[in-house]
Short mmCIF file of C-alpha atoms in Angstrom, two decimals:
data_model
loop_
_atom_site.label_atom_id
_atom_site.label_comp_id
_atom_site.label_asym_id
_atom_site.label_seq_id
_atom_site.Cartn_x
_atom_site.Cartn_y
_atom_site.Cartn_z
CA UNK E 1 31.23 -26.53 3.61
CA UNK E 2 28.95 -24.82 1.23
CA UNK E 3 29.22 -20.89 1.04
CA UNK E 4 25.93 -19.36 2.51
CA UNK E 5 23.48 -18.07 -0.49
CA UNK E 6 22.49 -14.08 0.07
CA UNK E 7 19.88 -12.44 -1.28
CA UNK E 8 18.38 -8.70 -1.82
CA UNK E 9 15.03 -7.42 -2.09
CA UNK E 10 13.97 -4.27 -3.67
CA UNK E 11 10.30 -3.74 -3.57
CA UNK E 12 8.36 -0.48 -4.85
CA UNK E 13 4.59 0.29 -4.93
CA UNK E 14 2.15 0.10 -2.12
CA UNK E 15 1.60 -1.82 1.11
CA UNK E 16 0.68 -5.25 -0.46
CA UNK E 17 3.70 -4.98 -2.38
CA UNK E 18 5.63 -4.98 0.80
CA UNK E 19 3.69 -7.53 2.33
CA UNK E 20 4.60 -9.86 -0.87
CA UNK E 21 8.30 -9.07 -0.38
CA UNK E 22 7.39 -10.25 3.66
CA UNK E 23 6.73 -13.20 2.13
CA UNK E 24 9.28 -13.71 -0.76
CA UNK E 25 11.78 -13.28 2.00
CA UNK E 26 9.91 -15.73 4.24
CA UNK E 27 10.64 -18.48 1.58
CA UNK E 28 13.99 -17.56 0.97
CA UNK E 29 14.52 -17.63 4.49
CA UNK E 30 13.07 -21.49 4.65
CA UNK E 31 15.32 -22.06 1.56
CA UNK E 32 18.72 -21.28 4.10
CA UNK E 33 19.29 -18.04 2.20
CA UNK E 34 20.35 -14.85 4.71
CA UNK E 35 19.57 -11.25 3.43
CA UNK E 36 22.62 -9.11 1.64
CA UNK E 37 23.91 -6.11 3.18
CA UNK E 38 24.42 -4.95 -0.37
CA UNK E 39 23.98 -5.89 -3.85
CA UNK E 40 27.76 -7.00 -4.39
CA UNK E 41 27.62 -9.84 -1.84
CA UNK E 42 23.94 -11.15 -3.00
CA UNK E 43 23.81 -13.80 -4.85
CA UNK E 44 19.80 -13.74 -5.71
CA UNK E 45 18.44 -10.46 -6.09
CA UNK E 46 14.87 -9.97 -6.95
CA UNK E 47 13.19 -6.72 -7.59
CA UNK E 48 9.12 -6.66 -7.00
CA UNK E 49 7.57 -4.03 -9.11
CA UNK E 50 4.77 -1.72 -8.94
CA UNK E 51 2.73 -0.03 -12.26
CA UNK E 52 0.79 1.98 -11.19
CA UNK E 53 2.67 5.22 -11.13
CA UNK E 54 5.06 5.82 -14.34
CA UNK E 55 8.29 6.78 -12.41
CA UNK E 56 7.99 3.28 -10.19
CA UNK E 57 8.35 1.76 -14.07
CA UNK E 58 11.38 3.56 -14.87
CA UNK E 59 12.85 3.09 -11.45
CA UNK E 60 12.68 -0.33 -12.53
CA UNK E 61 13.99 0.25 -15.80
CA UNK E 62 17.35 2.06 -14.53
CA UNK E 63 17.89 -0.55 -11.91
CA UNK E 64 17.62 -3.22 -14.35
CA UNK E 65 20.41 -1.77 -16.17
CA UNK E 66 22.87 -1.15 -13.81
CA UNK E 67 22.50 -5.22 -12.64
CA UNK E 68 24.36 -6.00 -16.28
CA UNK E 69 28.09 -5.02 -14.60
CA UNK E 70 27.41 -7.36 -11.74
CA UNK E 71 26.14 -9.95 -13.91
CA UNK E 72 29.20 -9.43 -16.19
CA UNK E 73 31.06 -9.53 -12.77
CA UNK E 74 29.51 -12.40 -11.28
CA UNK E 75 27.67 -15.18 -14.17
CA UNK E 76 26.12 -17.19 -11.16
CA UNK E 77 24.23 -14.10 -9.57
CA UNK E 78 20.98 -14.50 -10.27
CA UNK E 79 18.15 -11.93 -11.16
CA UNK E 80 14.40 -12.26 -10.72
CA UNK E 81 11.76 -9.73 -11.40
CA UNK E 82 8.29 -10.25 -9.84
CA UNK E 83 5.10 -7.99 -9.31
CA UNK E 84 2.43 -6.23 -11.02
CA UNK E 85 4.49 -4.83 -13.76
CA UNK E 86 5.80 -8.85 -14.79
CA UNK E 87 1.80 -9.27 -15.29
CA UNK E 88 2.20 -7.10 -18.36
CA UNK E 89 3.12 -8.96 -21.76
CA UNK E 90 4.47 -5.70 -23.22
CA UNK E 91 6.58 -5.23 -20.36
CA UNK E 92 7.97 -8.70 -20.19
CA UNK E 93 8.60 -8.38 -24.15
CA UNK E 94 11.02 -5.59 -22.92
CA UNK E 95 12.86 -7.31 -20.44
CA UNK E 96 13.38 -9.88 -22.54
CA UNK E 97 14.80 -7.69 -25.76
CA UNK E 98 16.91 -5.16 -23.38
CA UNK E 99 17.42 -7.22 -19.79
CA UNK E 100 18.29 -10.45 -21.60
CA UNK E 101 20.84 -10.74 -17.99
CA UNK E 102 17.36 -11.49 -16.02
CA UNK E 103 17.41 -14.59 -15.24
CA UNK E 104 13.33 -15.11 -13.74
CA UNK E 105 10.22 -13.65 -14.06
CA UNK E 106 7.04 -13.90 -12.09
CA UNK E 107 3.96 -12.51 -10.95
CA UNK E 108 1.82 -11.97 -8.60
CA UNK E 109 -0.17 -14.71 -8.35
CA UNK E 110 2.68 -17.22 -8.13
CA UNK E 111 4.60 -15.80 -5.61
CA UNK E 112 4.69 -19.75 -3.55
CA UNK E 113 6.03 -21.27 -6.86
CA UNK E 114 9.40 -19.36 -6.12
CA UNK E 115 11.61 -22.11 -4.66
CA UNK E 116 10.62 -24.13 -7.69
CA UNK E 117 11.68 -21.20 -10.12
CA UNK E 118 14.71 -21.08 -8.25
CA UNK E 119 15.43 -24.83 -8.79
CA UNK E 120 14.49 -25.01 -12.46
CA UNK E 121 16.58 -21.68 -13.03
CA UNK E 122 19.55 -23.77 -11.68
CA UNK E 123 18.92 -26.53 -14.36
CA UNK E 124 18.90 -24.14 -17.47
CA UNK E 125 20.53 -21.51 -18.56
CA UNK E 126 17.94 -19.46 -20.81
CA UNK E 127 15.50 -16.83 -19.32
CA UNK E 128 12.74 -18.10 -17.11
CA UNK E 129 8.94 -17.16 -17.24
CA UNK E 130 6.34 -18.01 -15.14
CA UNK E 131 3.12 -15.28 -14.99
CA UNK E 132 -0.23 -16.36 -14.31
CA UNK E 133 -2.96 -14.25 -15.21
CA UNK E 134 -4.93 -14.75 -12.47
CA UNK E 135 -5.71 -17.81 -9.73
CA UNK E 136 -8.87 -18.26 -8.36
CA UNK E 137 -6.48 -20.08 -5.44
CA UNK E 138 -5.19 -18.36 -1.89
CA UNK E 139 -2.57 -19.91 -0.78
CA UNK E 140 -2.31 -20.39 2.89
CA UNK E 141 0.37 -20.33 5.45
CA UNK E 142 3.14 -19.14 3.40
CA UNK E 143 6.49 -18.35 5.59
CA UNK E 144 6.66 -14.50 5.90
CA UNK E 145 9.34 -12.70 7.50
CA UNK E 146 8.31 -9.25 9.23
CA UNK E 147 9.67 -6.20 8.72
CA UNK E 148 8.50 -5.43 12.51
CA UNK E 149 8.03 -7.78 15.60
CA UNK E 150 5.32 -5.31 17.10
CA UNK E 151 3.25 -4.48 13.98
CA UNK E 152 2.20 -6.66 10.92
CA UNK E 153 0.46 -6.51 7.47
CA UNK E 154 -2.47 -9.14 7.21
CA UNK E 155 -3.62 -9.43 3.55
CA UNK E 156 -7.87 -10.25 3.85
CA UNK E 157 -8.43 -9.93 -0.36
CA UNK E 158 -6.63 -10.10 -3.39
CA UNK E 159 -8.04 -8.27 -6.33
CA UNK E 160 -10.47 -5.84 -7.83
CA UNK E 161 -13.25 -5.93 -9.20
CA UNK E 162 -13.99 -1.36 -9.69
CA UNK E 163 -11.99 -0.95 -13.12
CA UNK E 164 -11.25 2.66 -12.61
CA UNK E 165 -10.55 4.00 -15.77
CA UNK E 166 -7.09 5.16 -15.04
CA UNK E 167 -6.42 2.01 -12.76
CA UNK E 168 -3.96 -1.08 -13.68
CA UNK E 169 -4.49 -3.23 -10.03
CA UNK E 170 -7.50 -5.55 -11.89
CA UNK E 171 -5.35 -6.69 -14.81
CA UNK E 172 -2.28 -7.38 -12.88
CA UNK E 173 -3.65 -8.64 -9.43
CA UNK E 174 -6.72 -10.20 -11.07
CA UNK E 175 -10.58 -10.30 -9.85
CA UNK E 176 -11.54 -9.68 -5.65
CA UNK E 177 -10.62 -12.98 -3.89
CA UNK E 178 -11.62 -12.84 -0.29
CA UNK E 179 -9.58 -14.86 2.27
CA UNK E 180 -12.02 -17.26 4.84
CA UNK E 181 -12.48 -15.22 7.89
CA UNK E 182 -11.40 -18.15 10.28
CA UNK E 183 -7.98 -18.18 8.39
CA UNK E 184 -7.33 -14.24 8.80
CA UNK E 185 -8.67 -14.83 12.49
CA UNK E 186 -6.09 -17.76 13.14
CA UNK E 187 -3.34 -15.21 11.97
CA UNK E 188 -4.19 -12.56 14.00
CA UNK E 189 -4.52 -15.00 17.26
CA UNK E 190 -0.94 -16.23 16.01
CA UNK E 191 -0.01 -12.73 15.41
CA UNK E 192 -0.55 -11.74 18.94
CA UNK E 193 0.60 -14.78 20.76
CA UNK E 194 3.98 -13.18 19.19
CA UNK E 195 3.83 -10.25 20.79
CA UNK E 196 2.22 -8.22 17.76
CA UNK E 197 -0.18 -5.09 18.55
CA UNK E 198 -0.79 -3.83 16.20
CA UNK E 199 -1.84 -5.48 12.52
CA UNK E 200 -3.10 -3.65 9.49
CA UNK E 201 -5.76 -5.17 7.11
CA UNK E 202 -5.05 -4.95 3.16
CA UNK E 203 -7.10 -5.25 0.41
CA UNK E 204 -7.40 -2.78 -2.54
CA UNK E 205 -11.19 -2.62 -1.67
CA UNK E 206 -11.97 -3.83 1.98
CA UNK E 207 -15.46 -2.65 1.90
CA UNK E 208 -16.21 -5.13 -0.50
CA UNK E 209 -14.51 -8.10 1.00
CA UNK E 210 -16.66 -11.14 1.97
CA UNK E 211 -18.47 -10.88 -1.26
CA UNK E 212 -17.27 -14.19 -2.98
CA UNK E 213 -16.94 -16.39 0.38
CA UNK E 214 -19.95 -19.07 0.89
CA UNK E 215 -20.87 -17.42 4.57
CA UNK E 216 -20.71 -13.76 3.62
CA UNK E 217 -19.02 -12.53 6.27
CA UNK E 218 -19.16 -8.60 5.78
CA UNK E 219 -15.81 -6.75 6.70
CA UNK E 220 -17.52 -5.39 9.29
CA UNK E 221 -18.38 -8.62 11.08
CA UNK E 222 -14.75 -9.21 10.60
CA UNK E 223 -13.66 -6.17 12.49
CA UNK E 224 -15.71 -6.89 15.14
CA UNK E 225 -13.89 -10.70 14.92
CA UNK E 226 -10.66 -9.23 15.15
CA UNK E 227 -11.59 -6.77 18.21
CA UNK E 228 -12.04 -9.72 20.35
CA UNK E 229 -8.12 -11.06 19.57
CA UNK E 230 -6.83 -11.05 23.43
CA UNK E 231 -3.24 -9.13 23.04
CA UNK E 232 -4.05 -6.96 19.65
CA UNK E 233 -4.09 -3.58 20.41
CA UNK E 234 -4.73 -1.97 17.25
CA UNK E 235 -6.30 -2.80 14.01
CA UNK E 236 -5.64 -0.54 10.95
CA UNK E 237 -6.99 -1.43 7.80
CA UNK E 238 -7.04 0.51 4.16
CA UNK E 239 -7.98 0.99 1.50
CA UNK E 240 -11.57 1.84 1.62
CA UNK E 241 -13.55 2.53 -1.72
CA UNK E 242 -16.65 5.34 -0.84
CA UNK E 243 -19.31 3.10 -2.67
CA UNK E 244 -18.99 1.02 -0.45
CA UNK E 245 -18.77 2.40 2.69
CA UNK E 246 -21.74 1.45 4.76
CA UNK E 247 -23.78 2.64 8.10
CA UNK E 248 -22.66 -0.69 9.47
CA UNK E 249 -18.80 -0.33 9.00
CA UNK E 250 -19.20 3.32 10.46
CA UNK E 251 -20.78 1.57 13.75
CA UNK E 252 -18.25 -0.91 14.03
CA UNK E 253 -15.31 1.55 13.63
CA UNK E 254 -16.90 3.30 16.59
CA UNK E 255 -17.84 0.42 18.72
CA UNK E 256 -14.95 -1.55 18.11
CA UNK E 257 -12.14 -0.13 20.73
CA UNK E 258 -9.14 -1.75 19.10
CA UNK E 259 -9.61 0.01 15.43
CA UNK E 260 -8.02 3.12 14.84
CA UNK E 261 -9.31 6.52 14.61
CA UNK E 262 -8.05 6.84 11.26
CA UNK E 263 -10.15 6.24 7.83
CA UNK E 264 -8.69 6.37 4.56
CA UNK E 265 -11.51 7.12 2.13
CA UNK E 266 -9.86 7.82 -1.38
CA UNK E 267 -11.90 10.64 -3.45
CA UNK E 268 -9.81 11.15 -6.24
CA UNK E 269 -11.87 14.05 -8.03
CA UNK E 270 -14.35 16.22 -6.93
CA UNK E 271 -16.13 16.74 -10.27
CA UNK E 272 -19.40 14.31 -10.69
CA UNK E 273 -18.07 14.68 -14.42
CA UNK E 274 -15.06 13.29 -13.84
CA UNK E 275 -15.63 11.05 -11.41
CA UNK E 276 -18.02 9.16 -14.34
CA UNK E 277 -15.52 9.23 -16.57
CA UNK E 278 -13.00 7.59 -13.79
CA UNK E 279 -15.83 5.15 -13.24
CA UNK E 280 -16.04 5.52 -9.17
CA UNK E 281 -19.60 4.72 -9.10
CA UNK E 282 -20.35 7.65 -6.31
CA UNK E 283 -20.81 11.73 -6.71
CA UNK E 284 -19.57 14.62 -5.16
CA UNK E 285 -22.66 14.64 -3.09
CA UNK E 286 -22.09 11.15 -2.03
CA UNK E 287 -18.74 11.47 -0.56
CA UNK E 288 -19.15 14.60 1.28
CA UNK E 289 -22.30 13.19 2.60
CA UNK E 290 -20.37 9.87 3.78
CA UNK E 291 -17.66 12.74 5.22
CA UNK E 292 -20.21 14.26 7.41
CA UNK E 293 -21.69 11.33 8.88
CA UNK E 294 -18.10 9.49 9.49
CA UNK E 295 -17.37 13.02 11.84
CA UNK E 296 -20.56 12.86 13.22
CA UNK E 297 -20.12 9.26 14.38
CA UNK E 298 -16.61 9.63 15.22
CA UNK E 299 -15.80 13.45 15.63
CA UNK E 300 -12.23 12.79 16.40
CA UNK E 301 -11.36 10.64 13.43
CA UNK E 302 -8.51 11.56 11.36
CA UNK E 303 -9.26 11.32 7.13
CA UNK E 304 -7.06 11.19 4.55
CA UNK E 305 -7.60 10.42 0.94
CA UNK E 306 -6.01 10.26 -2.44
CA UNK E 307 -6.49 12.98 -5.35
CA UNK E 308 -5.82 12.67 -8.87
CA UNK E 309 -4.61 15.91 -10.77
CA UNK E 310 -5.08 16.25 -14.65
CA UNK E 311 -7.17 13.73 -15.41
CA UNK E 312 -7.75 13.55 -19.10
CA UNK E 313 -10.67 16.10 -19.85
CA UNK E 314 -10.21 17.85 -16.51
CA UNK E 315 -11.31 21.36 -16.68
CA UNK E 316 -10.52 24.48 -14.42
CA UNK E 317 -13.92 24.46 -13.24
CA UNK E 318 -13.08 20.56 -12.58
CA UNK E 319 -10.69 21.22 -10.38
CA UNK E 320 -12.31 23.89 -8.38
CA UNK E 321 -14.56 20.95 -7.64
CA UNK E 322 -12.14 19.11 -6.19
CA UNK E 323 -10.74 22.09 -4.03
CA UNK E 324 -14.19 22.70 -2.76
CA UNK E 325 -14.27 19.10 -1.38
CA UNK E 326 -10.83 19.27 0.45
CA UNK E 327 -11.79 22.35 1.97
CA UNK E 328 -15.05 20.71 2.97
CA UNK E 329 -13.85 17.69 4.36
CA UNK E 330 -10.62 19.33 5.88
CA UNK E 331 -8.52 16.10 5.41
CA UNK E 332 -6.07 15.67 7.83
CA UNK E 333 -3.51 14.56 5.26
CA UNK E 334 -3.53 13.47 1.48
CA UNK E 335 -1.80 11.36 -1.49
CA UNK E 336 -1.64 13.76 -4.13
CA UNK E 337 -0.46 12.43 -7.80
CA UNK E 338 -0.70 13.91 -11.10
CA UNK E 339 -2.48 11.71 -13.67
CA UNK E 340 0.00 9.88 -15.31
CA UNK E 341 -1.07 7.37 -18.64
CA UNK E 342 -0.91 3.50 -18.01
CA UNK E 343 -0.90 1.76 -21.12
CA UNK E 344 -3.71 -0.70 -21.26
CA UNK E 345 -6.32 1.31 -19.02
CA UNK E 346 -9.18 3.04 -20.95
CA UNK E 347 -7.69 6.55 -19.86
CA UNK E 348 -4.71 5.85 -21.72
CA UNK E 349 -6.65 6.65 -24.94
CA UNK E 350 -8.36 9.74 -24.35
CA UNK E 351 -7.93 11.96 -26.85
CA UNK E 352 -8.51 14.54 -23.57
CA UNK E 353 -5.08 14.59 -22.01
CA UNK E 354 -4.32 17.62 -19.98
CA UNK E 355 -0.69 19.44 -20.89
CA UNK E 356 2.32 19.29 -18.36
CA UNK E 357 2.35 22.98 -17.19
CA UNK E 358 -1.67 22.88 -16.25
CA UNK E 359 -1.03 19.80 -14.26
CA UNK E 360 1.82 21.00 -12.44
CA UNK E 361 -0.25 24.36 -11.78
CA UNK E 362 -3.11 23.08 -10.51
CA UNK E 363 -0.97 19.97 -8.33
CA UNK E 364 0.58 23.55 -6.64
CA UNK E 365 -3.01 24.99 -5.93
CA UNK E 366 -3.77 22.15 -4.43
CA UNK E 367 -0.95 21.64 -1.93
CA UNK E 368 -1.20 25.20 -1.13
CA UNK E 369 -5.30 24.50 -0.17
CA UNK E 370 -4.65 21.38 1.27
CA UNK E 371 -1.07 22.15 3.25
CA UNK E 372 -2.92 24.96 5.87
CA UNK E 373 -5.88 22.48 6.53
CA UNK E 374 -3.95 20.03 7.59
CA UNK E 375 -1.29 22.54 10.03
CA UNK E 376 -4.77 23.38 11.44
CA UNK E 377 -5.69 19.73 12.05
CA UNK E 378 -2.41 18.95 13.70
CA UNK E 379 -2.12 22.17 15.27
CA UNK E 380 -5.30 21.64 17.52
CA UNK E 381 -3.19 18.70 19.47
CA UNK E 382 -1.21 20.94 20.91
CA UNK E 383 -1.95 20.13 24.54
CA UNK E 384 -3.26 16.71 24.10
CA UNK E 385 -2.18 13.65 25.54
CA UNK E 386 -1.70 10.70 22.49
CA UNK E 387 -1.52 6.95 22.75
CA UNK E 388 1.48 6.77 20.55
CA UNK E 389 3.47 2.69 18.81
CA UNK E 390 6.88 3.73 18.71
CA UNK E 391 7.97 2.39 16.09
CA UNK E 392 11.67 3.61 15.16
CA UNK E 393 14.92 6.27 15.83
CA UNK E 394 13.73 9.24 14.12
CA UNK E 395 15.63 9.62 10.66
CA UNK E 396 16.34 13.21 11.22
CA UNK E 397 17.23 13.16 14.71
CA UNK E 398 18.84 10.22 16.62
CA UNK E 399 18.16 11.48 20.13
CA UNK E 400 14.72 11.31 18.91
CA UNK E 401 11.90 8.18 18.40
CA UNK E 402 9.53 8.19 15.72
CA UNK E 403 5.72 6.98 16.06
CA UNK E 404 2.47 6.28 15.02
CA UNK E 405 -0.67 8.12 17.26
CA UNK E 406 -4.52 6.15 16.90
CA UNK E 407 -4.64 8.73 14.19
CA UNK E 408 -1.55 7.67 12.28
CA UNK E 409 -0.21 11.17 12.86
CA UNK E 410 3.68 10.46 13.11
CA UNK E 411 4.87 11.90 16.35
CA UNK E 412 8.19 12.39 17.10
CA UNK E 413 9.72 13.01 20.78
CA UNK E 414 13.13 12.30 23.23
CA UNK E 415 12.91 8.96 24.50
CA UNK E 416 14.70 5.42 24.95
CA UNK E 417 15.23 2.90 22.07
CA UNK E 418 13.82 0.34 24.64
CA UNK E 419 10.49 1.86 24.02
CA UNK E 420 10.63 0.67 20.17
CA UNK E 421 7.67 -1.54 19.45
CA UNK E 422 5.45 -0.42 22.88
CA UNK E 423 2.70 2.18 23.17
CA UNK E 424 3.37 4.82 25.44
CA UNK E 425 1.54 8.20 26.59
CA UNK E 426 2.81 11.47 24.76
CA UNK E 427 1.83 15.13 25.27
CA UNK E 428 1.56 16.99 21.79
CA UNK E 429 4.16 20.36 22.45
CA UNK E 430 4.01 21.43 18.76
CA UNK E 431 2.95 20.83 15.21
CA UNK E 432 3.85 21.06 11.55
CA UNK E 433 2.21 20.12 8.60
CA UNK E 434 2.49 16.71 7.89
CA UNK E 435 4.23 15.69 11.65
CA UNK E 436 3.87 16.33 15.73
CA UNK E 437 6.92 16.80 18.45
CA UNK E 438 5.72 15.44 21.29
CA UNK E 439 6.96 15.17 25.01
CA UNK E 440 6.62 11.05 26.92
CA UNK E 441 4.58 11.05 29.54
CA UNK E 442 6.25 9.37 32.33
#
């Protein structure tokens, strides 16, 4: 009888990074291979990479290294490295001079090739490559297995087309590619047939999707698609790029009962200066204009956004731009990074870079602005009754569940682990910066 193959999946970087991993471990799945409990029992173990922030790359790094015992330990475990750090040459030249133990490499675009890889792997013995630059193909109806039975990622486009200055996604997941609207429709009816309700919509610009199919459906025509699923309950979607945020996905966010309160509109500096020399194709002006008449139109959204601090050439004056547009747009919650250099972007060679200590400084000034906004946001709940998706045990407190609201406020309150993956009524009893405590309303 043969011995059940294990595998392990490590996967850092954003949400379509975890929704590749769904699907790595899908296939592996159809291939008879259970998941590991730990890296000493697996016998594939396959590490899917981000590049966009520097310490994801050296997470990667360190990992790598310590695989070389086990290897030592076990000569038939094999090691594959996929995502958007494999669509790098430089970074595949150092795997292969320092992680000579790695046994496969791929990319993003190849992800279905994998039980192929696997079954060429077991016919050689030297390290195996297989990155494609890009694929003007979608593949279809790959198996994915869900981290959740009640809530699901659904990928609509692949891609990007923006070239932010400081930005790696368009040279390691290639130009947009939309998916047909009927085929993201016929997984969302699948979807909920399962018992999912709630599905969130990927795409690294999902304003712009449609733009390449032959019927031009707009994302906003897809929304209102989606709303009509009989079962789904809530539709998420991110990330949404300000140039292209139009009047008519602002009408179907409203009129469409099943999407979420929640937008998250990415401004990343508030200095018109800056933002030309990131290449966003919008101005200060713009944003807090689209700000205004997204609370207007839905005055009980929640907004978050991303913010880059130190951006080569960033002055102090620069940055009090961007502090005047958080305090402006009183986000309810925010990705804050500090510019960090990725080789191969344009950013990466300004002359301009700001030092360590004035990042850091400024990175403070800004949690400090942004940190009281968003008590005050969270604070005004008190009171209020929330539709909440439970979604776990709280990781703090056991007696406690943990939750999503409309808002994607996480909530947490006392309740039954027979309430994970239903939406139940909760009263808002008190609030702290980033979370809620909450009471169930029987």
């Amino acid at each position: 009888m043969n011995k059940e193959k294990k595998y392990l999946i490590q996967t850092w970087g954003c949400q379509m990074n975890e929704h590749d991993s769904e699907k790595i471990e899908g296939i592996l799945n159809s291939l008879e291979y259970i998941e590991a409990s730990n890296k000493e029992e697996a016998d594939l173990i396959i590490y899917n990479t981000c590049l966009v922030r520097e310490n994801a790359e050296l997470k990667v790094y360190g990992n790598l290294g310590e695989l070389k015992r086990l290897k030592r330990e076990n000569p038939n475990l094999i090691i594959a490295v996929c995502g958007c750090m494999m669509q790098k040459e430089e970074v595949r030249d150092v795997i292969k001079k320092k992680y000579s133990h790695v046994d496969i490499i791929f990319g993003t675009h190849n992800i279905h090739k994998l039980p192929q890889l696997i079954l060429d792997h077991d016919q050689k013995t030297n390290m195996l490559i297989d990155v494609w630059e890009d694929s003007k193909e979608i593949i279809e109806d790959l198996p994915t297995k869900r981290k959740y039975d009640f809530k699901a990622f659904i990928n609509i486009m692949y891609g990007c087309n923006n070239f932010c200055t400081y930005c790696i996604v368009p040279y390691t997941r290639g130009r947009e590619k939309s998916r047909e609207a009927k085929d993201i429709l016929e997984e969302a009816i699948k979807l909920s047939k399962e018992g999912y309700k709630e599905i969130t919509l990927l795409g690294q610009n999902v304003n712009s999707y449609g733009k390449n199919l032959e019927d031009k459906t707009t994302f906003p025509e897809l929304l209102y698609m989606l709303n009509d699923v009989e079962g789904l309950e809530r539709i998420r979607f991110m990330t949404s790029h300000p140039k292209d945020l139009s009047n008519e996905l602002i009408s179907a966010m409203k009129d469409c009962d099943k999407v979420c309160n929640h937008l998250h509109l990415p401004f990343q500096s508030g200095s018109n200066r800056i933002l030309k020399k990131m290449n966003r194709k919008y101005n200060k002006e713009q944003y807090l204009n689209l700000v205004e008449k997204v609370r207007t139109e839905i005055p009980d959204i929640a907004l978050t956004t991303d913010i880059i601090v130190g951006f080569p050439g960033e002055t102090e004056a620069d940055f009090q731009e961007t502090i005047d547009v958080v305090k402006k747009s009183k986000f309810d919650s925010a990705f804050t990074f500090l510019y960090s250099i990725r080789e191969g972007t344009p950013a990466a060679k300004d002359e301009e870079q700001v030092p360590d200590d004035v990042k850091h400084k400024r990175f403070d000034k800004l949690l400090d602005t942004l940190k009281p906004i968003s008590l005050e946001r969270n604070t005004s709940l008190i009171g209020k009754k929330v539709k909440v998706l439970v979604e776990d045990i709280s990781k703090n407190d056991s007696s406690k569940l943990s939750g999503r609201t409309d808002t994607s406020k996480l909530i947490h309150f006392k309740g039954d682990g027979s309430l994970i993956g239903k939406i139940v009524d909760v009263c808002v009893i008190d609030a702290k910066t980033w979370t809620l405590e909450g009471e169930l309303v029987e």
